[in-house]
Amino acid sequence: MTIPRYDEFFVPVLRILADGKIHASGEMLTLLADEFAVTEEERSRLLPSGRSRVLNGRISWARTYLKKAGLIESPKRGTYRITRPGKEALASGAQIDNDYLERYESFRSFKNLNGDSSTHTTVDGGLEKKSEAYSSEETPDEALDRAFSSINMRLADDLLSEVLKLSPIAFERFVLDLMAKMGYGAFDSASQMTPISGDEGIDGIIMEDKLGFDLIYVQAKRYAEDKTVGRPDIQSIRRCYYWARRQRAVCHHCKIHGKGDYLCEEAAHHSY
């Protein structure tokens, strides 16, 4: 089964705490994962950012929401205990979800503070649904992570568009500067561009030691966005190898896609 949504943990968390005792977060994590038959793979699944586990985050936010509603409390860091309102909510048999928690002023204040409340108070003091209610499909962490990934993808597309606008010489300089930022070169200004003509396909040379005995020969390739980069293009790097006789050669290009991706990836990351 898939990992439950964070709001699906509301009632199970209250049931675990129903004995009135203090329970540690680690203990609750194991009990809840077992109750929902979460597999080992799902327990280890990370957010796209790789910063935290999905399951841990959803259980953590379930506890946070219940705590903000006053249904549970935390006597000390990493421990939790049910409150009297929590026992009453559990005994009522009602469906405890985000809509249910909206009846508690402390929870509404918390949601308003975070700018994502799904209700507002009417003139007569009642609660009225907003047209755009927040979703219980993802936690705030997951929403932030998704937004961050989307921003990164747009940034990468914008950056690639700008790189494609560079002149051939500017592109070669850009590649050498990029490699310097990645740690290539024994010192500042350790890279140099080759002459425009008569370079046998070599666009730049980077010195890996101060005396220049260990050199990296760079070939920078810029293709159109609709160009499929394949084996023939990657193999062209061998010209760098034959020209240099020895040392290392690297081919940089803007894009790797299409049939034979794995082969291209491997070739692009190996020295010849």
Coordinates of C-alpha atoms in Angstrom, one line a residue:
M1 CA 0.0 0.0 0.0
T2 CA 1.0 3.6 -0.4
I3 CA 2.2 5.7 2.5
P4 CA -0.9 7.2 4.3
R5 CA -1.6 10.9 4.1
Y6 CA -0.6 12.9 7.2
D7 CA -4.3 13.4 8.1
E8 CA -4.9 9.7 8.1
F9 CA -2.6 9.4 11.0
F10 CA -4.7 11.7 13.3
V11 CA -6.9 9.0 14.7
P12 CA -4.2 6.3 15.0
V13 CA -2.0 8.8 16.9
L14 CA -4.8 9.5 19.3
R15 CA -5.4 5.7 19.8
I16 CA -1.8 5.1 20.7
L17 CA -1.9 7.9 23.2
A18 CA -5.4 6.9 24.6
D19 CA -3.8 5.2 27.6
G20 CA -2.8 8.6 29.0
K21 CA 0.8 7.6 29.2
I22 CA 3.7 9.5 27.7
H23 CA 5.0 8.0 24.4
A24 CA 8.2 8.7 22.5
S25 CA 8.1 9.8 18.9
G26 CA 10.3 6.9 17.8
E27 CA 8.0 4.4 19.5
M28 CA 5.0 5.9 17.8
L29 CA 6.7 5.8 14.4
T30 CA 7.2 2.1 14.6
L31 CA 3.7 1.4 15.9
L32 CA 2.1 3.5 13.2
A33 CA 4.2 2.0 10.4
D34 CA 3.3 -1.5 11.5
E35 CA -0.4 -0.6 11.8
F36 CA -0.5 0.6 8.2
A37 CA 1.8 -2.3 7.0
V38 CA 4.2 0.2 5.6
T39 CA 7.0 -1.7 3.8
E40 CA 10.7 -1.2 4.5
E41 CA 11.1 0.5 1.2
E42 CA 8.3 2.9 2.0
R43 CA 9.8 3.6 5.4
S44 CA 13.1 4.6 3.8
R45 CA 11.5 6.7 1.0
L46 CA 12.9 10.2 0.9
L47 CA 11.4 13.5 -0.4
P48 CA 12.8 14.5 -3.8
S49 CA 15.2 16.8 -2.1
G50 CA 16.7 13.8 -0.2
R51 CA 16.6 15.7 3.1
S52 CA 14.1 13.7 5.1
R53 CA 11.9 10.6 5.0
V54 CA 8.3 10.9 3.7
L55 CA 6.8 8.7 6.4
N56 CA 8.6 10.5 9.3
G57 CA 7.5 13.8 7.9
R58 CA 3.8 12.9 7.6
I59 CA 3.6 11.4 11.1
S60 CA 5.5 14.5 12.5
W61 CA 3.0 16.9 10.9
A62 CA 0.0 14.8 12.1
R63 CA 1.3 15.2 15.6
T64 CA 1.9 18.9 15.1
Y65 CA -1.6 19.5 13.8
L66 CA -3.1 17.5 16.8
K67 CA -1.0 19.5 19.2
K68 CA -2.0 22.8 17.7
A69 CA -5.6 21.8 18.1
G70 CA -5.0 21.0 21.7
L71 CA -5.7 17.3 21.3
I72 CA -2.3 16.2 22.4
E73 CA 0.6 17.8 24.3
S74 CA 4.3 17.4 24.5
P75 CA 5.6 17.3 28.1
K76 CA 9.2 17.3 26.8
R77 CA 11.0 17.2 23.4
G78 CA 10.1 14.1 21.4
T79 CA 7.4 12.8 23.7
Y80 CA 3.6 13.1 23.5
R81 CA 0.5 12.6 25.7
I82 CA -3.2 12.9 25.0
T83 CA -5.2 15.7 26.5
R84 CA -8.8 15.7 27.8
P85 CA -10.1 17.3 24.5
G86 CA -8.1 14.6 22.6
K87 CA -9.9 11.8 24.6
E88 CA -13.3 13.4 23.9
A89 CA -12.6 13.7 20.2
L90 CA -11.5 10.1 20.0
A91 CA -14.5 8.9 22.1
S92 CA -16.9 10.8 19.8
G93 CA -16.2 8.5 16.9
A94 CA -16.2 11.5 14.6
Q95 CA -14.0 11.6 11.5
I96 CA -11.0 13.6 12.7
D97 CA -9.5 15.4 9.7
N98 CA -8.5 19.0 9.0
D99 CA -12.1 20.1 8.8
Y100 CA -12.7 18.6 12.3
L101 CA -9.7 20.4 13.7
E102 CA -11.0 23.7 12.4
R103 CA -13.5 23.8 15.3
Y104 CA -10.6 24.5 17.7
E105 CA -9.6 28.2 18.0
S106 CA -5.9 27.3 18.6
F107 CA -5.8 25.3 15.4
R108 CA -7.4 28.1 13.4
S109 CA -4.9 30.6 14.8
F110 CA -2.1 28.3 13.8
K111 CA -3.4 27.9 10.2
N112 CA -4.0 31.7 9.9
L113 CA -0.5 32.3 11.1
N114 CA 0.9 30.1 8.4
G115 CA -1.4 31.7 5.8
D116 CA -3.2 28.5 4.8
S117 CA -6.5 28.5 6.7
S118 CA -9.4 27.1 4.8
T119 CA -12.1 28.9 6.7
H120 CA -13.0 32.4 7.9
T121 CA -15.4 33.5 10.6
T122 CA -18.8 34.9 9.6
V123 CA -20.5 37.9 11.2
D124 CA -22.6 35.6 13.5
G125 CA -19.4 33.8 14.6
G126 CA -19.9 30.7 12.5
L127 CA -17.3 29.1 10.2
E128 CA -17.6 29.3 6.5
K129 CA -15.6 27.4 4.0
K130 CA -13.3 29.3 1.6
S131 CA -13.6 28.4 -2.0
E132 CA -10.0 27.2 -2.1
A133 CA -9.5 24.8 0.8
Y134 CA -6.0 23.6 1.6
S135 CA -5.2 20.1 0.6
S136 CA -4.5 17.2 3.0
E137 CA -2.7 15.3 0.2
E138 CA 0.7 16.6 1.2
T139 CA 2.4 18.1 4.3
P140 CA 3.8 21.6 4.3
D141 CA 7.3 20.1 3.9
E142 CA 6.2 18.1 0.8
A143 CA 4.5 21.2 -0.7
L144 CA 7.7 23.2 -0.1
D145 CA 9.9 20.5 -1.5
R146 CA 7.7 20.2 -4.6
A147 CA 7.8 24.0 -5.1
F148 CA 11.5 24.0 -4.6
S149 CA 12.0 21.3 -7.2
S150 CA 9.7 23.1 -9.7
I151 CA 11.7 26.4 -9.2
N152 CA 15.0 24.5 -9.8
M153 CA 13.6 23.0 -13.0
R154 CA 12.5 26.4 -14.3
L155 CA 15.9 27.9 -13.3
A156 CA 17.7 25.1 -15.1
D157 CA 15.6 25.7 -18.3
D158 CA 16.2 29.4 -18.1
L159 CA 20.0 28.9 -17.5
L160 CA 20.2 26.5 -20.5
S161 CA 18.4 29.1 -22.7
E162 CA 20.9 31.7 -21.7
V163 CA 23.9 29.4 -22.3
L164 CA 22.6 28.6 -25.8
K165 CA 22.7 32.4 -26.6
L166 CA 26.4 32.6 -25.9
S167 CA 28.8 33.1 -28.8
P168 CA 31.1 30.1 -29.5
I169 CA 34.1 31.8 -27.8
A170 CA 32.0 32.9 -24.8
F171 CA 30.6 29.3 -24.5
E172 CA 34.2 27.9 -24.4
R173 CA 35.2 30.4 -21.7
F174 CA 32.0 29.6 -19.8
V175 CA 32.9 25.9 -19.8
L176 CA 36.4 26.5 -18.5
D177 CA 35.1 28.8 -15.8
L178 CA 32.6 26.2 -14.8
M179 CA 35.2 23.5 -14.5
A180 CA 37.3 25.9 -12.3
K181 CA 34.3 26.4 -10.0
M182 CA 34.0 22.6 -9.9
G183 CA 37.5 22.3 -8.5
Y184 CA 39.5 21.5 -11.6
G185 CA 42.9 23.3 -11.8
A186 CA 45.7 23.6 -9.4
F187 CA 45.5 27.3 -9.0
D188 CA 43.6 30.4 -10.1
S189 CA 43.8 31.0 -13.9
A190 CA 45.0 27.4 -14.3
S191 CA 42.9 27.1 -17.5
Q192 CA 43.5 28.7 -20.9
M193 CA 41.6 28.7 -24.2
T194 CA 43.3 27.4 -27.3
P195 CA 43.7 29.5 -30.5
I196 CA 40.5 29.7 -32.5
S197 CA 42.1 27.8 -35.4
G198 CA 44.5 24.9 -35.6
D199 CA 43.5 23.5 -32.2
E200 CA 42.5 20.1 -33.6
G201 CA 39.2 20.3 -31.7
I202 CA 40.7 21.2 -28.4
D203 CA 38.9 24.2 -26.9
G204 CA 40.8 24.6 -23.6
I205 CA 43.5 23.2 -21.4
I206 CA 43.5 23.0 -17.6
M207 CA 46.7 22.5 -15.6
E208 CA 46.1 20.1 -12.7
D209 CA 49.5 20.7 -11.2
K210 CA 51.5 24.0 -11.0
L211 CA 54.3 22.7 -13.4
G212 CA 51.8 21.7 -16.1
F213 CA 52.8 18.1 -16.3
D214 CA 49.2 16.9 -15.6
L215 CA 46.9 18.5 -18.2
I216 CA 43.2 18.1 -19.0
Y217 CA 42.2 18.8 -22.6
V218 CA 38.6 20.2 -22.9
Q219 CA 36.3 20.1 -25.9
A220 CA 33.2 22.2 -25.5
K221 CA 30.2 21.3 -27.7
R222 CA 27.0 23.3 -28.0
Y223 CA 24.1 21.7 -29.8
A224 CA 20.6 23.0 -30.7
E225 CA 17.8 22.1 -28.3
D226 CA 16.2 19.7 -30.7
K227 CA 19.6 17.9 -31.4
T228 CA 19.9 14.3 -30.1
V229 CA 23.3 13.7 -28.7
G230 CA 24.4 10.2 -29.4
R231 CA 27.4 7.9 -29.7
P232 CA 29.0 9.6 -32.7
D233 CA 29.1 12.9 -30.9
I234 CA 30.6 11.5 -27.8
Q235 CA 33.2 9.5 -29.7
S236 CA 34.4 12.7 -31.2
I237 CA 36.2 13.3 -28.0
R238 CA 38.7 10.7 -29.1
R239 CA 40.2 13.4 -31.4
C240 CA 41.3 15.2 -28.2
Y241 CA 42.9 12.0 -27.0
Y242 CA 44.8 11.3 -30.2
W243 CA 45.9 14.9 -30.5
A244 CA 47.1 15.0 -26.9
R245 CA 48.7 11.5 -27.1
R246 CA 48.3 11.1 -23.4
Q247 CA 46.8 13.0 -20.5
R248 CA 43.0 13.4 -20.0
A249 CA 40.4 14.7 -22.3
V250 CA 36.9 15.9 -21.4
C251 CA 34.0 16.7 -23.7
H252 CA 31.3 19.1 -22.4
H253 CA 28.0 19.6 -24.2
C254 CA 24.7 21.1 -23.3
K255 CA 22.5 18.1 -23.6
I256 CA 22.4 14.3 -23.3
H257 CA 19.2 12.6 -24.3
G258 CA 17.6 10.2 -26.7
K259 CA 18.5 6.6 -27.4
G260 CA 21.7 5.4 -25.8
D261 CA 21.4 7.8 -22.8
Y262 CA 23.3 5.5 -20.5
L263 CA 26.2 5.0 -23.0
C264 CA 26.4 8.8 -23.5
E265 CA 26.4 9.5 -19.7
E266 CA 29.2 7.0 -19.2
A267 CA 31.3 8.3 -22.1
A268 CA 30.8 11.9 -20.9
H269 CA 32.1 11.1 -17.4
H270 CA 35.1 9.1 -18.4
S271 CA 38.6 10.2 -19.4
Y272 CA 40.2 9.0 -22.6

